[in-house]
């Protein structure tokens, strides 16, 4: 497997997932300043010209959520994803997709200053998203109780990123979740 990577990009999330899977992989460094992510060769891997991107044999996967879902299924021995047919599968897929479709843009609006949420826009405001995540976390320690899954990689990475970005402390339950995630030996490292 090849992970197209820049340490200052969302590719750090895919790297975290690869490490949790115990995967053997090669890092292909991408220099944004040289626009290596816009070359014709790279656009054949990710037509959107963005990181992360993963190549596994003949499979080319882009979008961080898709990469996480793909790896969760490719490494069943890592036990990071409910199997097809399992009762938890639907909620698992929902949480992974939610991470980039609602959590990430809502967090972006809150931290970077965005438009006011409208019901038609597709994602809500950050406080509502936090209500949802807190509810899904329940008593934890992870989104599926004691079971750490790729949903924790995708949802948790957003809150880890927020802490490292230097945002104000969040709700205690979410900060405690970040503390737990960062104690994992494979935990995401930004800039590493
Ligand atoms: N929704 C995409 C977002 C990808 C994305 O925006 N990546 C940024 C780096 S974090 C990028 O490659 N930016 C360079 C550019 O768009 O030119 C995902 O989750 O994979």
PDB file of C-alpha atoms and ligand atoms in Angstrom:
ATOM      1  CA  UNK A   1       0.000   0.000   0.000  1.00  0.00           C
ATOM      2  CA  UNK A   2       1.092   3.554  -0.695  1.00  0.00           C
ATOM      3  CA  UNK A   3      -0.145   6.528   1.322  1.00  0.00           C
ATOM      4  CA  UNK A   4       0.244   9.866  -0.406  1.00  0.00           C
ATOM      5  CA  UNK A   5       1.190  12.029   2.511  1.00  0.00           C
ATOM      6  CA  UNK A   6       2.038  15.432   3.854  1.00  0.00           C
ATOM      7  CA  UNK A   7       2.473  15.779   7.634  1.00  0.00           C
ATOM      8  CA  UNK A   8       0.475  19.021   7.633  1.00  0.00           C
ATOM      9  CA  UNK A   9      -2.573  17.461   6.045  1.00  0.00           C
ATOM     10  CA  UNK A  10      -5.496  15.170   6.782  1.00  0.00           C
ATOM     11  CA  UNK A  11      -3.269  12.323   5.605  1.00  0.00           C
ATOM     12  CA  UNK A  12      -2.125  12.076   9.249  1.00  0.00           C
ATOM     13  CA  UNK A  13      -5.572  10.594   9.994  1.00  0.00           C
ATOM     14  CA  UNK A  14      -5.116   7.873   7.366  1.00  0.00           C
ATOM     15  CA  UNK A  15      -1.646   7.176   8.741  1.00  0.00           C
ATOM     16  CA  UNK A  16      -3.132   6.739  12.218  1.00  0.00           C
ATOM     17  CA  UNK A  17      -5.623   4.234  10.799  1.00  0.00           C
ATOM     18  CA  UNK A  18      -2.901   2.330   8.904  1.00  0.00           C
ATOM     19  CA  UNK A  19      -0.888   2.102  12.123  1.00  0.00           C
ATOM     20  CA  UNK A  20      -3.909   0.906  14.135  1.00  0.00           C
ATOM     21  CA  UNK A  21      -4.398  -1.766  11.436  1.00  0.00           C
ATOM     22  CA  UNK A  22      -0.778  -2.884  11.711  1.00  0.00           C
ATOM     23  CA  UNK A  23      -0.517  -2.410   7.940  1.00  0.00           C
ATOM     24  CA  UNK A  24       2.705  -2.512   5.950  1.00  0.00           C
ATOM     25  CA  UNK A  25       2.751   0.615   3.824  1.00  0.00           C
ATOM     26  CA  UNK A  26       4.950   3.075   2.020  1.00  0.00           C
ATOM     27  CA  UNK A  27       4.720   6.833   2.510  1.00  0.00           C
ATOM     28  CA  UNK A  28       4.829   8.872  -0.696  1.00  0.00           C
ATOM     29  CA  UNK A  29       5.651  12.431   0.355  1.00  0.00           C
ATOM     30  CA  UNK A  30       3.674  15.144  -1.422  1.00  0.00           C
ATOM     31  CA  UNK A  31       5.046  18.675  -1.400  1.00  0.00           C
ATOM     32  CA  UNK A  32       2.181  21.156  -1.574  1.00  0.00           C
ATOM     33  CA  UNK A  33       4.560  24.029  -2.336  1.00  0.00           C
ATOM     34  CA  UNK A  34       5.660  22.207  -5.497  1.00  0.00           C
ATOM     35  CA  UNK A  35       1.993  21.470  -6.316  1.00  0.00           C
ATOM     36  CA  UNK A  36       2.765  17.755  -6.481  1.00  0.00           C
ATOM     37  CA  UNK A  37      -0.902  17.123  -5.647  1.00  0.00           C
ATOM     38  CA  UNK A  38      -1.986  18.724  -8.928  1.00  0.00           C
ATOM     39  CA  UNK A  39       0.250  16.765 -11.322  1.00  0.00           C
ATOM     40  CA  UNK A  40      -1.437  14.643 -14.028  1.00  0.00           C
ATOM     41  CA  UNK A  41       0.007  11.507 -12.360  1.00  0.00           C
ATOM     42  CA  UNK A  42      -1.466  12.359  -8.965  1.00  0.00           C
ATOM     43  CA  UNK A  43      -4.824  13.415 -10.445  1.00  0.00           C
ATOM     44  CA  UNK A  44      -5.132   9.862 -11.807  1.00  0.00           C
ATOM     45  CA  UNK A  45      -5.082   8.708  -8.170  1.00  0.00           C
ATOM     46  CA  UNK A  46      -7.240  11.475  -6.706  1.00  0.00           C
ATOM     47  CA  UNK A  47      -9.061  13.526  -9.347  1.00  0.00           C
ATOM     48  CA  UNK A  48      -9.818  16.105  -6.649  1.00  0.00           C
ATOM     49  CA  UNK A  49      -6.082  16.811  -6.274  1.00  0.00           C
ATOM     50  CA  UNK A  50      -6.080  16.509  -2.503  1.00  0.00           C
ATOM     51  CA  UNK A  51      -4.586  14.461   0.317  1.00  0.00           C
ATOM     52  CA  UNK A  52      -5.017  11.847   1.601  1.00  0.00           C
ATOM     53  CA  UNK A  53      -4.956   9.230  -1.146  1.00  0.00           C
ATOM     54  CA  UNK A  54      -4.214   5.535  -0.831  1.00  0.00           C
ATOM     55  CA  UNK A  55      -3.189   3.024  -3.491  1.00  0.00           C
ATOM     56  CA  UNK A  56      -3.577  -0.676  -2.766  1.00  0.00           C
ATOM     57  CA  UNK A  57      -2.720  -2.779  -5.792  1.00  0.00           C
ATOM     58  CA  UNK A  58      -5.248  -1.767  -8.453  1.00  0.00           C
ATOM     59  CA  UNK A  59      -7.438   0.102  -5.946  1.00  0.00           C
ATOM     60  CA  UNK A  60      -7.195   3.871  -5.652  1.00  0.00           C
ATOM     61  CA  UNK A  61      -8.999   5.399  -2.718  1.00  0.00           C
ATOM     62  CA  UNK A  62      -9.482   9.060  -1.909  1.00  0.00           C
ATOM     63  CA  UNK A  63     -11.457  10.950   0.772  1.00  0.00           C
ATOM     64  CA  UNK A  64     -10.256  10.286   4.306  1.00  0.00           C
ATOM     65  CA  UNK A  65     -13.529   8.662   5.396  1.00  0.00           C
ATOM     66  CA  UNK A  66     -13.431   6.239   2.460  1.00  0.00           C
ATOM     67  CA  UNK A  67      -9.816   5.337   3.254  1.00  0.00           C
ATOM     68  CA  UNK A  68     -10.731   4.584   6.872  1.00  0.00           C
ATOM     69  CA  UNK A  69     -13.722   2.451   5.859  1.00  0.00           C
ATOM     70  CA  UNK A  70     -11.613   0.617   3.267  1.00  0.00           C
ATOM     71  CA  UNK A  71      -8.842  -0.171   5.741  1.00  0.00           C
ATOM     72  CA  UNK A  72     -11.279  -1.240   8.452  1.00  0.00           C
ATOM     73  CA  UNK A  73     -12.633  -3.879   6.076  1.00  0.00           C
ATOM     74  CA  UNK A  74      -9.250  -4.886   4.615  1.00  0.00           C
ATOM     75  CA  UNK A  75      -7.769  -5.661   8.032  1.00  0.00           C
ATOM     76  CA  UNK A  76     -10.442  -7.715   9.841  1.00  0.00           C
ATOM     77  CA  UNK A  77      -7.788  -9.042  12.206  1.00  0.00           C
ATOM     78  CA  UNK A  78      -7.327  -5.523  13.597  1.00  0.00           C
ATOM     79  CA  UNK A  79     -11.014  -5.561  14.636  1.00  0.00           C
ATOM     80  CA  UNK A  80     -11.590  -1.890  13.908  1.00  0.00           C
ATOM     81  CA  UNK A  81     -14.869  -2.266  12.008  1.00  0.00           C
ATOM     82  CA  UNK A  82     -18.144  -4.121  12.574  1.00  0.00           C
ATOM     83  CA  UNK A  83     -18.542  -6.759   9.865  1.00  0.00           C
ATOM     84  CA  UNK A  84     -21.194  -6.555   7.131  1.00  0.00           C
ATOM     85  CA  UNK A  85     -24.375  -7.932   8.677  1.00  0.00           C
ATOM     86  CA  UNK A  86     -23.376  -7.063  12.246  1.00  0.00           C
ATOM     87  CA  UNK A  87     -25.898  -5.031  14.234  1.00  0.00           C
ATOM     88  CA  UNK A  88     -23.367  -2.242  14.840  1.00  0.00           C
ATOM     89  CA  UNK A  89     -22.507  -1.825  11.159  1.00  0.00           C
ATOM     90  CA  UNK A  90     -25.118   0.807  10.324  1.00  0.00           C
ATOM     91  CA  UNK A  91     -24.238   3.069  13.227  1.00  0.00           C
ATOM     92  CA  UNK A  92     -20.551   2.622  12.454  1.00  0.00           C
ATOM     93  CA  UNK A  93     -20.969   3.698   8.812  1.00  0.00           C
ATOM     94  CA  UNK A  94     -23.107   6.636   9.928  1.00  0.00           C
ATOM     95  CA  UNK A  95     -20.499   7.905  12.399  1.00  0.00           C
ATOM     96  CA  UNK A  96     -17.620   7.639   9.925  1.00  0.00           C
ATOM     97  CA  UNK A  97     -19.552   9.549   7.265  1.00  0.00           C
ATOM     98  CA  UNK A  98     -20.777  12.064   9.866  1.00  0.00           C
ATOM     99  CA  UNK A  99     -17.164  12.917  10.736  1.00  0.00           C
ATOM    100  CA  UNK A 100     -16.470  14.593   7.408  1.00  0.00           C
ATOM    101  CA  UNK A 101     -19.987  15.535   6.300  1.00  0.00           C
ATOM    102  CA  UNK A 102     -21.075  17.336   9.478  1.00  0.00           C
ATOM    103  CA  UNK A 103     -18.473  17.439  12.257  1.00  0.00           C
ATOM    104  CA  UNK A 104     -15.623  18.732  10.123  1.00  0.00           C
ATOM    105  CA  UNK A 105     -17.475  21.571   8.341  1.00  0.00           C
ATOM    106  CA  UNK A 106     -19.251  22.618  11.550  1.00  0.00           C
ATOM    107  CA  UNK A 107     -15.917  22.733  13.387  1.00  0.00           C
ATOM    108  CA  UNK A 108     -14.413  24.672  10.499  1.00  0.00           C
ATOM    109  CA  UNK A 109     -17.199  27.242  10.691  1.00  0.00           C
ATOM    110  CA  UNK A 110     -16.746  27.612  14.451  1.00  0.00           C
ATOM    111  CA  UNK A 111     -12.957  27.945  14.393  1.00  0.00           C
ATOM    112  CA  UNK A 112     -12.403  29.750  11.126  1.00  0.00           C
ATOM    113  CA  UNK A 113     -15.607  31.780  10.984  1.00  0.00           C
ATOM    114  CA  UNK A 114     -18.226  30.572   8.568  1.00  0.00           C
ATOM    115  CA  UNK A 115     -21.782  31.167   7.564  1.00  0.00           C
ATOM    116  CA  UNK A 116     -24.735  30.750   9.876  1.00  0.00           C
ATOM    117  CA  UNK A 117     -26.129  27.229   9.743  1.00  0.00           C
ATOM    118  CA  UNK A 118     -29.287  26.815   7.683  1.00  0.00           C
ATOM    119  CA  UNK A 119     -31.257  23.553   7.579  1.00  0.00           C
ATOM    120  CA  UNK A 120     -30.719  23.298   3.816  1.00  0.00           C
ATOM    121  CA  UNK A 121     -26.941  23.563   4.018  1.00  0.00           C
ATOM    122  CA  UNK A 122     -26.343  19.952   4.990  1.00  0.00           C
ATOM    123  CA  UNK A 123     -24.517  20.423   8.271  1.00  0.00           C
ATOM    124  CA  UNK A 124     -25.496  21.952  11.574  1.00  0.00           C
ATOM    125  CA  UNK A 125     -23.664  24.233  13.985  1.00  0.00           C
ATOM    126  CA  UNK A 126     -20.745  22.998  16.086  1.00  0.00           C
ATOM    127  CA  UNK A 127     -22.620  22.977  19.424  1.00  0.00           C
ATOM    128  CA  UNK A 128     -25.303  20.728  17.954  1.00  0.00           C
ATOM    129  CA  UNK A 129     -22.613  18.441  16.522  1.00  0.00           C
ATOM    130  CA  UNK A 130     -20.985  18.260  19.962  1.00  0.00           C
ATOM    131  CA  UNK A 131     -24.355  17.307  21.495  1.00  0.00           C
ATOM    132  CA  UNK A 132     -24.576  14.466  18.975  1.00  0.00           C
ATOM    133  CA  UNK A 133     -21.028  13.211  19.593  1.00  0.00           C
ATOM    134  CA  UNK A 134     -21.395  13.418  23.377  1.00  0.00           C
ATOM    135  CA  UNK A 135     -24.612  11.437  23.132  1.00  0.00           C
ATOM    136  CA  UNK A 136     -23.010   8.817  20.872  1.00  0.00           C
ATOM    137  CA  UNK A 137     -20.008   8.546  23.194  1.00  0.00           C
ATOM    138  CA  UNK A 138     -22.258   7.866  26.168  1.00  0.00           C
ATOM    139  CA  UNK A 139     -20.131   6.552  29.014  1.00  0.00           C
ATOM    140  CA  UNK A 140     -17.383   5.562  26.552  1.00  0.00           C
ATOM    141  CA  UNK A 141     -14.533   5.101  26.673  1.00  0.00           C
ATOM    142  CA  UNK A 142     -15.043   4.894  22.883  1.00  0.00           C
ATOM    143  CA  UNK A 143     -17.971   5.348  20.528  1.00  0.00           C
ATOM    144  CA  UNK A 144     -18.701   1.619  20.770  1.00  0.00           C
ATOM    145  CA  UNK A 145     -18.036   1.293  24.496  1.00  0.00           C
ATOM    146  CA  UNK A 146     -14.809  -0.603  25.132  1.00  0.00           C
ATOM    147  CA  UNK A 147     -14.413  -1.304  21.409  1.00  0.00           C
ATOM    148  CA  UNK A 148     -12.076   1.143  19.616  1.00  0.00           C
ATOM    149  CA  UNK A 149     -13.086   1.392  15.958  1.00  0.00           C
ATOM    150  CA  UNK A 150     -12.292   3.407  12.848  1.00  0.00           C
ATOM    151  CA  UNK A 151     -15.186   5.673  13.866  1.00  0.00           C
ATOM    152  CA  UNK A 152     -12.994   6.826  16.786  1.00  0.00           C
ATOM    153  CA  UNK A 153     -10.162   7.527  14.356  1.00  0.00           C
ATOM    154  CA  UNK A 154     -12.376   9.719  12.180  1.00  0.00           C
ATOM    155  CA  UNK A 155     -14.384  11.490  14.901  1.00  0.00           C
ATOM    156  CA  UNK A 156     -11.550  11.616  17.445  1.00  0.00           C
ATOM    157  CA  UNK A 157      -9.023  13.003  14.969  1.00  0.00           C
ATOM    158  CA  UNK A 158     -11.160  16.112  14.546  1.00  0.00           C
ATOM    159  CA  UNK A 159     -11.044  16.859  18.280  1.00  0.00           C
ATOM    160  CA  UNK A 160      -7.331  16.010  18.481  1.00  0.00           C
ATOM    161  CA  UNK A 161      -6.722  18.419  15.620  1.00  0.00           C
ATOM    162  CA  UNK A 162      -8.777  21.092  17.383  1.00  0.00           C
ATOM    163  CA  UNK A 163      -6.694  20.734  20.563  1.00  0.00           C
ATOM    164  CA  UNK A 164      -3.412  20.910  18.639  1.00  0.00           C
ATOM    165  CA  UNK A 165      -4.660  23.898  16.675  1.00  0.00           C
ATOM    166  CA  UNK A 166      -4.908  25.659  20.043  1.00  0.00           C
ATOM    167  CA  UNK A 167      -8.643  26.046  20.259  1.00  0.00           C
ATOM    168  CA  UNK A 168     -10.210  26.841  23.641  1.00  0.00           C
ATOM    169  CA  UNK A 169     -10.769  23.804  25.910  1.00  0.00           C
ATOM    170  CA  UNK A 170     -13.872  21.908  24.912  1.00  0.00           C
ATOM    171  CA  UNK A 171     -16.545  20.188  26.946  1.00  0.00           C
ATOM    172  CA  UNK A 172     -14.917  18.028  29.667  1.00  0.00           C
ATOM    173  CA  UNK A 173     -16.319  14.801  28.230  1.00  0.00           C
ATOM    174  CA  UNK A 174     -14.808  15.525  24.821  1.00  0.00           C
ATOM    175  CA  UNK A 175     -11.465  16.603  26.308  1.00  0.00           C
ATOM    176  CA  UNK A 176     -11.346  13.349  28.316  1.00  0.00           C
ATOM    177  CA  UNK A 177     -12.036  11.437  25.070  1.00  0.00           C
ATOM    178  CA  UNK A 178      -9.091  13.208  23.385  1.00  0.00           C
ATOM    179  CA  UNK A 179      -6.860  12.365  26.388  1.00  0.00           C
ATOM    180  CA  UNK A 180      -7.775   8.679  26.040  1.00  0.00           C
ATOM    181  CA  UNK A 181      -7.165   8.647  22.292  1.00  0.00           C
ATOM    182  CA  UNK A 182      -3.774  10.333  22.609  1.00  0.00           C
ATOM    183  CA  UNK A 183      -2.655   7.612  25.038  1.00  0.00           C
ATOM    184  CA  UNK A 184      -2.902   5.019  22.256  1.00  0.00           C
ATOM    185  CA  UNK A 185       0.547   4.068  20.979  1.00  0.00           C
ATOM    186  CA  UNK A 186      -0.450   4.642  17.332  1.00  0.00           C
ATOM    187  CA  UNK A 187      -2.266   7.927  18.038  1.00  0.00           C
ATOM    188  CA  UNK A 188      -2.309  10.593  15.365  1.00  0.00           C
ATOM    189  CA  UNK A 189       0.644  12.948  15.203  1.00  0.00           C
ATOM    190  CA  UNK A 190       0.284  16.187  13.312  1.00  0.00           C
ATOM    191  CA  UNK A 191       3.476  17.304  11.608  1.00  0.00           C
ATOM    192  CA  UNK A 192       5.125  13.925  12.172  1.00  0.00           C
TER     193      UNK A 192
HETATM  194  N1  LIG B   1     -12.786  15.861   2.246  1.00  0.00           N
HETATM  195  C1  LIG B   1     -11.405  15.597   1.926  1.00  0.00           C
HETATM  196  C2  LIG B   1     -10.598  16.822   2.226  1.00  0.00           C
HETATM  197  C3  LIG B   1      -9.204  16.723   1.623  1.00  0.00           C
HETATM  198  C4  LIG B   1      -8.429  18.023   1.712  1.00  0.00           C
HETATM  199  O1  LIG B   1      -8.991  19.126   1.616  1.00  0.00           O
HETATM  200  N2  LIG B   1      -7.088  17.922   1.871  1.00  0.00           N
HETATM  201  C5  LIG B   1      -6.234  19.080   1.940  1.00  0.00           C
HETATM  202  C6  LIG B   1      -5.112  18.845   2.932  1.00  0.00           C
HETATM  203  S1  LIG B   1      -5.695  18.592   4.572  1.00  0.00           S
HETATM  204  C7  LIG B   1      -5.552  19.293   0.600  1.00  0.00           C
HETATM  205  O2  LIG B   1      -5.101  18.350  -0.015  1.00  0.00           O
HETATM  206  N3  LIG B   1      -5.423  20.545   0.201  1.00  0.00           N
HETATM  207  C8  LIG B   1      -4.667  20.920  -0.947  1.00  0.00           C
HETATM  208  C9  LIG B   1      -5.499  21.544  -2.028  1.00  0.00           C
HETATM  209  O3  LIG B   1      -6.728  21.434  -1.989  1.00  0.00           O
HETATM  210  O4  LIG B   1      -4.905  22.121  -2.906  1.00  0.00           O
HETATM  211  C10 LIG B   1     -10.916  14.391   2.746  1.00  0.00           C
HETATM  212  O5  LIG B   1     -11.398  14.187   3.871  1.00  0.00           O
HETATM  213  O6  LIG B   1     -10.077  13.628   2.247  1.00  0.00           O
END
